[in-house]
PDB file of C-alpha atoms in Angstrom:
ATOM      1  CA  MET A   1      18.163  15.501  -3.952  1.00 53.00           C
ATOM      2  CA  LYS A   2      18.749  13.834  -7.460  1.00 65.00           C
ATOM      3  CA  SER A   3      16.150  14.949  -9.934  1.00 47.00           C
ATOM      4  CA  TRP A   4      15.235  11.675 -11.469  1.00 46.00           C
ATOM      5  CA  MET A   5      15.568   9.507  -8.184  1.00 47.00           C
ATOM      6  CA  VAL A   6      14.214  10.938  -4.989  1.00 38.00           C
ATOM      7  CA  GLY A   7      12.547  14.117  -3.826  1.00 41.00           C
ATOM      8  CA  ALA A   8       9.916  16.568  -5.193  1.00 38.00           C
ATOM      9  CA  VAL A   9      10.633  16.391  -9.022  1.00 42.00           C
ATOM     10  CA  VAL A  10      10.692  12.467  -9.364  1.00 42.00           C
ATOM     11  CA  LEU A  11       7.815  12.060  -6.950  1.00 41.00           C
ATOM     12  CA  LEU A  12       5.638  14.568  -8.948  1.00 43.00           C
ATOM     13  CA  GLY A  13       6.413  12.668 -12.072  1.00 44.00           C
ATOM     14  CA  LEU A  14       5.568   9.444 -10.551  1.00 39.00           C
ATOM     15  CA  ALA A  15       2.290  10.524  -9.249  1.00 38.00           C
ATOM     16  CA  VAL A  16       0.701  12.024 -12.323  1.00 40.00           C
ATOM     17  CA  SER A  17      -0.278  10.675 -15.686  1.00 38.00           C
ATOM     18  CA  THR A  18       2.687  10.760 -18.253  1.00 41.00           C
ATOM     19  CA  PRO A  19       1.791  13.324 -20.960  1.00 43.00           C
ATOM     20  CA  ALA A  20       1.933  12.413 -24.514  1.00 45.00           C
ATOM     21  CA  ARG A  21       5.556  12.954 -25.814  1.00 51.00           C
ATOM     22  CA  ALA A  22       6.199  14.986 -28.707  1.00 49.00           C
ATOM     23  CA  GLN A  23       7.328  13.288 -31.737  1.00 59.00           C
ATOM     24  CA  GLY A  24       8.801  16.216 -33.598  1.00 67.00           C
ATOM     25  CA  GLN A  25      11.142  19.044 -32.120  1.00 87.00           C
ATOM     26  CA  PRO A  26      13.072  17.757 -28.757  1.00 93.00           C
ATOM     27  CA  GLU A  27      11.637  19.247 -25.599  1.00 96.00           C
ATOM     28  CA  VAL A  28      13.942  21.069 -23.238  1.00 97.00           C
ATOM     29  CA  SER A  29      13.062  21.547 -19.608  1.00 97.00           C
ATOM     30  CA  TRP A  30      15.036  22.981 -16.637  1.00 97.00           C
ATOM     31  CA  THR A  31      14.817  22.932 -12.828  1.00 98.00           C
ATOM     32  CA  VAL A  32      16.740  25.040 -10.158  1.00 98.00           C
ATOM     33  CA  GLY A  33      16.196  24.575  -6.335  1.00 98.00           C
ATOM     34  CA  VAL A  34      17.333  24.791  -2.907  1.00 98.00           C
ATOM     35  CA  ALA A  35      16.954  22.250  -0.024  1.00 98.00           C
ATOM     36  CA  SER A  36      17.901  22.116   3.678  1.00 98.00           C
ATOM     37  CA  ASP A  37      20.082  18.967   3.075  1.00 98.00           C
ATOM     38  CA  TYR A  38      21.100  16.822   0.105  1.00 98.00           C
ATOM     39  CA  VAL A  39      20.189  13.083   1.054  1.00 98.00           C
ATOM     40  CA  PHE A  40      21.238  10.483  -1.208  1.00 98.00           C
ATOM     41  CA  ARG A  41      19.993   6.866  -0.291  1.00 98.00           C
ATOM     42  CA  GLY A  42      19.732   7.974   3.311  1.00 98.00           C
ATOM     43  CA  PHE A  43      23.089   9.796   3.620  1.00 97.00           C
ATOM     44  CA  SER A  44      23.753  13.591   3.732  1.00 98.00           C
ATOM     45  CA  GLN A  45      26.144  14.552   0.949  1.00 98.00           C
ATOM     46  CA  THR A  46      26.397  18.134   2.307  1.00 98.00           C
ATOM     47  CA  ASP A  47      27.611  17.475   5.996  1.00 98.00           C
ATOM     48  CA  GLU A  48      23.946  18.223   7.029  1.00 97.00           C
ATOM     49  CA  GLY A  49      24.229  21.599   5.454  1.00 98.00           C
ATOM     50  CA  GLY A  50      22.063  23.235   2.605  1.00 98.00           C
ATOM     51  CA  GLN A  51      21.801  22.401  -0.951  1.00 98.00           C
ATOM     52  CA  VAL A  52      21.603  24.329  -4.279  1.00 98.00           C
ATOM     53  CA  PHE A  53      20.916  22.247  -7.288  1.00 98.00           C
ATOM     54  CA  GLY A  54      19.839  22.590 -10.993  1.00 98.00           C
ATOM     55  CA  SER A  55      19.164  20.460 -13.949  1.00 98.00           C
ATOM     56  CA  VAL A  56      18.440  20.361 -17.660  1.00 98.00           C
ATOM     57  CA  ASP A  57      16.702  17.679 -19.529  1.00 98.00           C
ATOM     58  CA  VAL A  58      16.136  17.103 -23.287  1.00 98.00           C
ATOM     59  CA  THR A  59      13.297  14.736 -24.395  1.00 97.00           C
ATOM     60  CA  ALA A  60      13.012  13.383 -27.914  1.00 97.00           C
ATOM     61  CA  GLY A  61      10.123  11.037 -28.406  1.00 96.00           C
ATOM     62  CA  ASP A  62      10.724   8.205 -26.113  1.00 97.00           C
ATOM     63  CA  PHE A  63      14.413   9.006 -25.649  1.00 98.00           C
ATOM     64  CA  TYR A  64      15.766  11.474 -22.908  1.00 98.00           C
ATOM     65  CA  ALA A  65      19.097  12.851 -21.764  1.00 98.00           C
ATOM     66  CA  GLY A  66      20.042  15.396 -19.017  1.00 98.00           C
ATOM     67  CA  ALA A  67      22.472  16.710 -16.597  1.00 98.00           C
ATOM     68  CA  TRP A  68      21.984  17.569 -13.162  1.00 98.00           C
ATOM     69  CA  ALA A  69      24.460  19.534 -10.556  1.00 98.00           C
ATOM     70  CA  SER A  70      24.654  20.300  -6.871  1.00 98.00           C
ATOM     71  CA  ASN A  71      27.006  21.178  -4.213  1.00 98.00           C
ATOM     72  CA  VAL A  72      28.340  18.487  -1.814  1.00 98.00           C
ATOM     73  CA  ASP A  73      30.701  18.575   1.257  1.00 98.00           C
ATOM     74  CA  TYR A  74      32.956  15.662   1.657  1.00 96.00           C
ATOM     75  CA  PRO A  75      35.995  15.660   4.262  1.00 93.00           C
ATOM     76  CA  ASN A  76      38.511  15.699   1.572  1.00 92.00           C
ATOM     77  CA  GLY A  77      37.285  18.955   0.203  1.00 93.00           C
ATOM     78  CA  THR A  78      35.040  17.605  -2.627  1.00 97.00           C
ATOM     79  CA  ASP A  79      32.410  20.335  -3.040  1.00 97.00           C
ATOM     80  CA  GLY A  80      30.596  19.506  -6.139  1.00 98.00           C
ATOM     81  CA  GLU A  81      28.770  16.855  -8.127  1.00 98.00           C
ATOM     82  CA  ILE A  82      27.611  16.679 -11.746  1.00 98.00           C
ATOM     83  CA  ASP A  83      25.396  13.765 -12.912  1.00 98.00           C
ATOM     84  CA  LEU A  84      24.876  13.064 -16.595  1.00 98.00           C
ATOM     85  CA  TYR A  85      22.085  10.649 -17.604  1.00 98.00           C
ATOM     86  CA  GLY A  86      20.058   9.353 -20.601  1.00 98.00           C
ATOM     87  CA  GLY A  87      17.773   6.508 -21.397  1.00 98.00           C
ATOM     88  CA  TYR A  88      14.528   5.224 -23.118  1.00 98.00           C
ATOM     89  CA  ARG A  89      11.129   5.681 -21.480  1.00 97.00           C
ATOM     90  CA  ARG A  90       7.638   4.567 -22.821  1.00 96.00           C
ATOM     91  CA  GLU A  91       4.480   2.966 -21.896  1.00 97.00           C
ATOM     92  CA  VAL A  92       3.989  -0.726 -22.118  1.00 96.00           C
ATOM     93  CA  GLN A  93       0.913  -2.502 -21.204  1.00 94.00           C
ATOM     94  CA  GLY A  94      -0.104   0.263 -18.907  1.00 95.00           C
ATOM     95  CA  PHE A  95       3.405   0.419 -17.301  1.00 97.00           C
ATOM     96  CA  GLU A  96       5.706   3.203 -17.804  1.00 98.00           C
ATOM     97  CA  VAL A  97       9.040   1.626 -18.335  1.00 98.00           C
ATOM     98  CA  ASP A  98      12.354   3.399 -18.082  1.00 98.00           C
ATOM     99  CA  LEU A  99      15.782   1.923 -19.004  1.00 98.00           C
ATOM    100  CA  GLY A 100      18.865   4.180 -18.800  1.00 98.00           C
ATOM    101  CA  ALA A 101      22.244   4.920 -17.283  1.00 98.00           C
ATOM    102  CA  VAL A 102      23.658   7.575 -14.976  1.00 98.00           C
ATOM    103  CA  ALA A 103      27.220   8.718 -14.590  1.00 98.00           C
ATOM    104  CA  TYR A 104      28.086  10.474 -11.258  1.00 98.00           C
ATOM    105  CA  LEU A 105      31.050  12.910 -11.504  1.00 98.00           C
ATOM    106  CA  TYR A 106      32.832  14.842  -8.940  1.00 98.00           C
ATOM    107  CA  PRO A 107      35.089  17.404 -10.732  1.00 96.00           C
ATOM    108  CA  SER A 108      36.543  18.902  -7.579  1.00 94.00           C
ATOM    109  CA  GLN A 109      37.738  15.489  -5.855  1.00 96.00           C
ATOM    110  CA  PRO A 110      41.605  15.228  -5.157  1.00 94.00           C
ATOM    111  CA  ASP A 111      43.784  13.396  -7.217  1.00 88.00           C
ATOM    112  CA  ASN A 112      43.982  10.341  -4.840  1.00 87.00           C
ATOM    113  CA  ALA A 113      40.136  10.045  -4.849  1.00 90.00           C
ATOM    114  CA  ASP A 114      37.961   7.895  -7.212  1.00 90.00           C
ATOM    115  CA  TYR A 115      34.370   8.945  -6.620  1.00 94.00           C
ATOM    116  CA  ASP A 116      33.226   8.824 -10.279  1.00 96.00           C
ATOM    117  CA  PHE A 117      31.091   5.953 -11.012  1.00 96.00           C
ATOM    118  CA  VAL A 118      28.413   4.791 -13.505  1.00 97.00           C
ATOM    119  CA  GLU A 119      24.906   2.985 -12.679  1.00 98.00           C
ATOM    120  CA  LEU A 120      22.670   1.137 -15.059  1.00 98.00           C
ATOM    121  CA  LYS A 121      18.917   1.785 -14.288  1.00 98.00           C
ATOM    122  CA  ALA A 122      15.844  -0.250 -15.061  1.00 98.00           C
ATOM    123  CA  ALA A 123      12.459   1.135 -13.580  1.00 98.00           C
ATOM    124  CA  ALA A 124       8.724   0.707 -14.027  1.00 98.00           C
ATOM    125  CA  SER A 125       5.608   2.378 -12.582  1.00 98.00           C
ATOM    126  CA  ARG A 126       1.736   2.223 -13.121  1.00 98.00           C
ATOM    127  CA  ALA A 127      -1.040   4.510 -11.903  1.00 97.00           C
ATOM    128  CA  PHE A 128      -4.154   3.147 -10.235  1.00 97.00           C
ATOM    129  CA  GLY A 129      -6.357   6.074 -10.115  1.00 96.00           C
ATOM    130  CA  PRO A 130      -4.843   8.491  -7.618  1.00 97.00           C
ATOM    131  CA  VAL A 131      -2.076   6.048  -6.596  1.00 98.00           C
ATOM    132  CA  THR A 132       0.826   5.222  -8.436  1.00 98.00           C
ATOM    133  CA  LEU A 133       3.232   2.342  -7.594  1.00 98.00           C
ATOM    134  CA  GLY A 134       6.840   1.999  -8.909  1.00 98.00           C
ATOM    135  CA  ALA A 135      10.012   0.029  -8.524  1.00 98.00           C
ATOM    136  CA  ALA A 136      13.539   0.615  -9.732  1.00 98.00           C
ATOM    137  CA  VAL A 137      16.929  -1.166  -9.874  1.00 98.00           C
ATOM    138  CA  PHE A 138      20.278   0.508 -10.158  1.00 98.00           C
ATOM    139  CA  TRP A 139      23.572  -1.412 -10.705  1.00 97.00           C
ATOM    140  CA  SER A 140      27.125  -0.270 -10.717  1.00 97.00           C
ATOM    141  CA  PRO A 141      30.233  -2.313 -11.617  1.00 94.00           C
ATOM    142  CA  ASP A 142      32.570   0.177  -9.327  1.00 93.00           C
ATOM    143  CA  TYR A 143      30.455   1.826  -6.833  1.00 93.00           C
ATOM    144  CA  PHE A 144      31.612   5.242  -5.594  1.00 88.00           C
ATOM    145  CA  GLY A 145      35.422   4.277  -5.971  1.00 76.00           C
ATOM    146  CA  GLU A 146      35.082   2.529  -2.527  1.00 76.00           C
ATOM    147  CA  ASP A 147      33.300  -0.761  -3.459  1.00 79.00           C
ATOM    148  CA  ASP A 148      33.052  -3.413  -6.092  1.00 83.00           C
ATOM    149  CA  THR A 149      29.744  -4.228  -7.658  1.00 92.00           C
ATOM    150  CA  ALA A 150      26.622  -2.545  -5.869  1.00 96.00           C
ATOM    151  CA  THR A 151      22.807  -2.950  -6.435  1.00 97.00           C
ATOM    152  CA  TYR A 152      20.325  -0.575  -5.144  1.00 98.00           C
ATOM    153  CA  VAL A 153      16.572  -1.818  -5.343  1.00 98.00           C
ATOM    154  CA  GLU A 154      13.892   0.662  -4.539  1.00 98.00           C
ATOM    155  CA  ALA A 155       9.981   0.392  -4.197  1.00 98.00           C
ATOM    156  CA  ARG A 156       8.032   3.630  -4.494  1.00 98.00           C
ATOM    157  CA  ALA A 157       4.332   4.803  -3.998  1.00 98.00           C
ATOM    158  CA  ALA A 158       2.619   8.066  -4.247  1.00 98.00           C
ATOM    159  CA  VAL A 159      -1.039   9.171  -3.632  1.00 98.00           C
ATOM    160  CA  ILE A 160      -2.371  12.423  -5.120  1.00 97.00           C
ATOM    161  CA  VAL A 161      -4.592  14.134  -2.496  1.00 96.00           C
ATOM    162  CA  GLY A 162      -6.847  16.815  -3.800  1.00 89.00           C
ATOM    163  CA  THR A 163      -5.544  18.923  -6.706  1.00 88.00           C
ATOM    164  CA  ASP A 164      -2.300  20.282  -5.340  1.00 93.00           C
ATOM    165  CA  TRP A 165      -0.872  17.781  -2.691  1.00 97.00           C
ATOM    166  CA  THR A 166       0.941  14.382  -3.237  1.00 97.00           C
ATOM    167  CA  VAL A 167       2.028  12.100  -0.381  1.00 98.00           C
ATOM    168  CA  SER A 168       4.773   9.743  -1.360  1.00 98.00           C
ATOM    169  CA  GLY A 169       7.475   7.558  -0.100  1.00 98.00           C
ATOM    170  CA  SER A 170       9.928   4.831  -0.914  1.00 98.00           C
ATOM    171  CA  VAL A 171      11.940   1.945   0.765  1.00 98.00           C
ATOM    172  CA  GLY A 172      15.319   1.061  -0.798  1.00 98.00           C
ATOM    173  CA  HIS A 173      18.002  -1.588  -0.240  1.00 98.00           C
ATOM    174  CA  GLN A 174      21.638  -0.886  -1.109  1.00 97.00           C
ATOM    175  CA  ALA A 175      23.746  -4.193  -1.404  1.00 96.00           C
ATOM    176  CA  LEU A 176      27.456  -3.699  -1.367  1.00 93.00           C
ATOM    177  CA  ASP A 177      30.290  -6.183  -1.944  1.00 89.00           C
ATOM    178  CA  VAL A 178      32.808  -4.579   0.441  1.00 86.00           C
ATOM    179  CA  PHE A 179      30.910  -2.317   2.888  1.00 84.00           C
ATOM    180  CA  GLY A 180      27.909  -3.604   4.643  1.00 87.00           C
ATOM    181  CA  ASP A 181      24.311  -3.673   3.148  1.00 95.00           C
ATOM    182  CA  TYR A 182      21.756  -1.303   4.458  1.00 97.00           C
ATOM    183  CA  THR A 183      18.117  -0.242   4.055  1.00 98.00           C
ATOM    184  CA  THR A 184      16.799   3.317   3.668  1.00 98.00           C
ATOM    185  CA  TRP A 185      13.413   4.776   3.447  1.00 98.00           C
ATOM    186  CA  ASN A 186      11.501   8.101   3.163  1.00 98.00           C
ATOM    187  CA  LEU A 187       8.114   9.614   3.509  1.00 98.00           C
ATOM    188  CA  GLY A 188       6.827  13.043   2.654  1.00 98.00           C
ATOM    189  CA  VAL A 189       4.429  15.441   1.064  1.00 98.00           C
ATOM    190  CA  ASP A 190       4.755  17.903  -1.761  1.00 96.00           C
ATOM    191  CA  ARG A 191       2.482  20.509  -2.968  1.00 97.00           C
ATOM    192  CA  VAL A 192       2.313  22.293  -6.274  1.00 95.00           C
ATOM    193  CA  LEU A 193       2.272  26.190  -5.342  1.00 95.00           C
ATOM    194  CA  THR A 194       2.035  27.158  -8.927  1.00 93.00           C
ATOM    195  CA  ASP A 195       2.561  25.488 -12.395  1.00 90.00           C
ATOM    196  CA  ARG A 196       6.417  26.155 -11.942  1.00 95.00           C
ATOM    197  CA  VAL A 197       6.902  25.992  -8.130  1.00 97.00           C
ATOM    198  CA  LEU A 198       6.936  22.784  -6.019  1.00 97.00           C
ATOM    199  CA  ILE A 199       7.627  22.470  -2.211  1.00 98.00           C
ATOM    200  CA  ASP A 200       8.627  19.132  -0.705  1.00 98.00           C
ATOM    201  CA  VAL A 201       8.975  18.288   2.978  1.00 98.00           C
ATOM    202  CA  ARG A 202      10.393  14.625   3.607  1.00 98.00           C
ATOM    203  CA  TYR A 203      11.464  12.357   6.294  1.00 98.00           C
ATOM    204  CA  HIS A 204      14.604  10.253   5.656  1.00 98.00           C
ATOM    205  CA  ASP A 205      16.051   7.505   7.752  1.00 98.00           C
ATOM    206  CA  THR A 206      18.122   4.194   7.572  1.00 98.00           C
ATOM    207  CA  ASP A 207      18.844   1.197   9.620  1.00 97.00           C
ATOM    208  CA  LEU A 208      22.508   2.229  10.270  1.00 96.00           C
ATOM    209  CA  GLU A 209      23.363   3.261  13.771  1.00 92.00           C
ATOM    210  CA  ASP A 210      27.033   4.123  13.612  1.00 89.00           C
ATOM    211  CA  ASP A 211      26.976   6.945  11.024  1.00 93.00           C
ATOM    212  CA  THR A 212      25.566  10.484  12.081  1.00 96.00           C
ATOM    213  CA  LEU A 213      25.313  11.233   8.263  1.00 97.00           C
ATOM    214  CA  ALA A 214      22.760   8.359   7.962  1.00 97.00           C
ATOM    215  CA  ASP A 215      20.663   9.554  10.926  1.00 97.00           C
ATOM    216  CA  SER A 216      17.011  10.332  10.576  1.00 98.00           C
ATOM    217  CA  ARG A 217      16.244  13.782   9.265  1.00 98.00           C
ATOM    218  CA  ILE A 218      13.606  16.086   7.817  1.00 98.00           C
ATOM    219  CA  VAL A 219      14.454  17.918   4.719  1.00 98.00           C
ATOM    220  CA  GLY A 220      12.626  20.640   2.930  1.00 98.00           C
ATOM    221  CA  SER A 221      13.203  21.655  -0.614  1.00 98.00           C
ATOM    222  CA  LEU A 222      11.712  24.287  -3.181  1.00 98.00           C
ATOM    223  CA  THR A 223      11.931  23.535  -6.837  1.00 98.00           C
ATOM    224  CA  PHE A 224      11.318  25.860  -9.787  1.00 98.00           C
ATOM    225  CA  LEU A 225      10.426  24.356 -13.157  1.00 97.00           C
ATOM    226  CA  PHE A 226      10.958  25.991 -16.394  1.00 94.00           C
TER     227      PHE A 226
END
């Protein structure tokens, strides 16, 4: 799970109204969590094993920056990922607009690997009562060291049910220059157990048939917010 894209933290943020941002001192927030798998755009990043992750975010007015880290399990021995991100987020004509960039870094990759890459991001969402709809586009000039330019487009939806439950899902399409394009989707439910504890159970799948790491799966996660 990546804290600003898919999973409990993002979907919670998508499904509730955005609070007024402080214009004075920067605000700092933290998360730590565990999950039964780490799925990124339909693919298991931990060889179908468990995940431990954490993040720190700093918000100053409409600007934000943060870092997120997780274990991974790649065949060449790469076992960790660190993402650095930042951007500008504000409300425009009732829409929450988010423009930013993400750097994906793999410190433990071997010398002959070239996994590190950067994506630019543009996203927008809007709440209609208990329903929030959103869309996002990510673009990279050198995707994952294995492809040329790549574009990922995703549509998202979330519905607040009662006071503690949110049902949410997304459909995304990954367009690649070298490797074949594919579509991925997820659907799940999360519950706020306390003000600082969130649990999420989510079904993931893709339209790929020849890669076991992209098979359908159910992932559960537990996130602690600070």
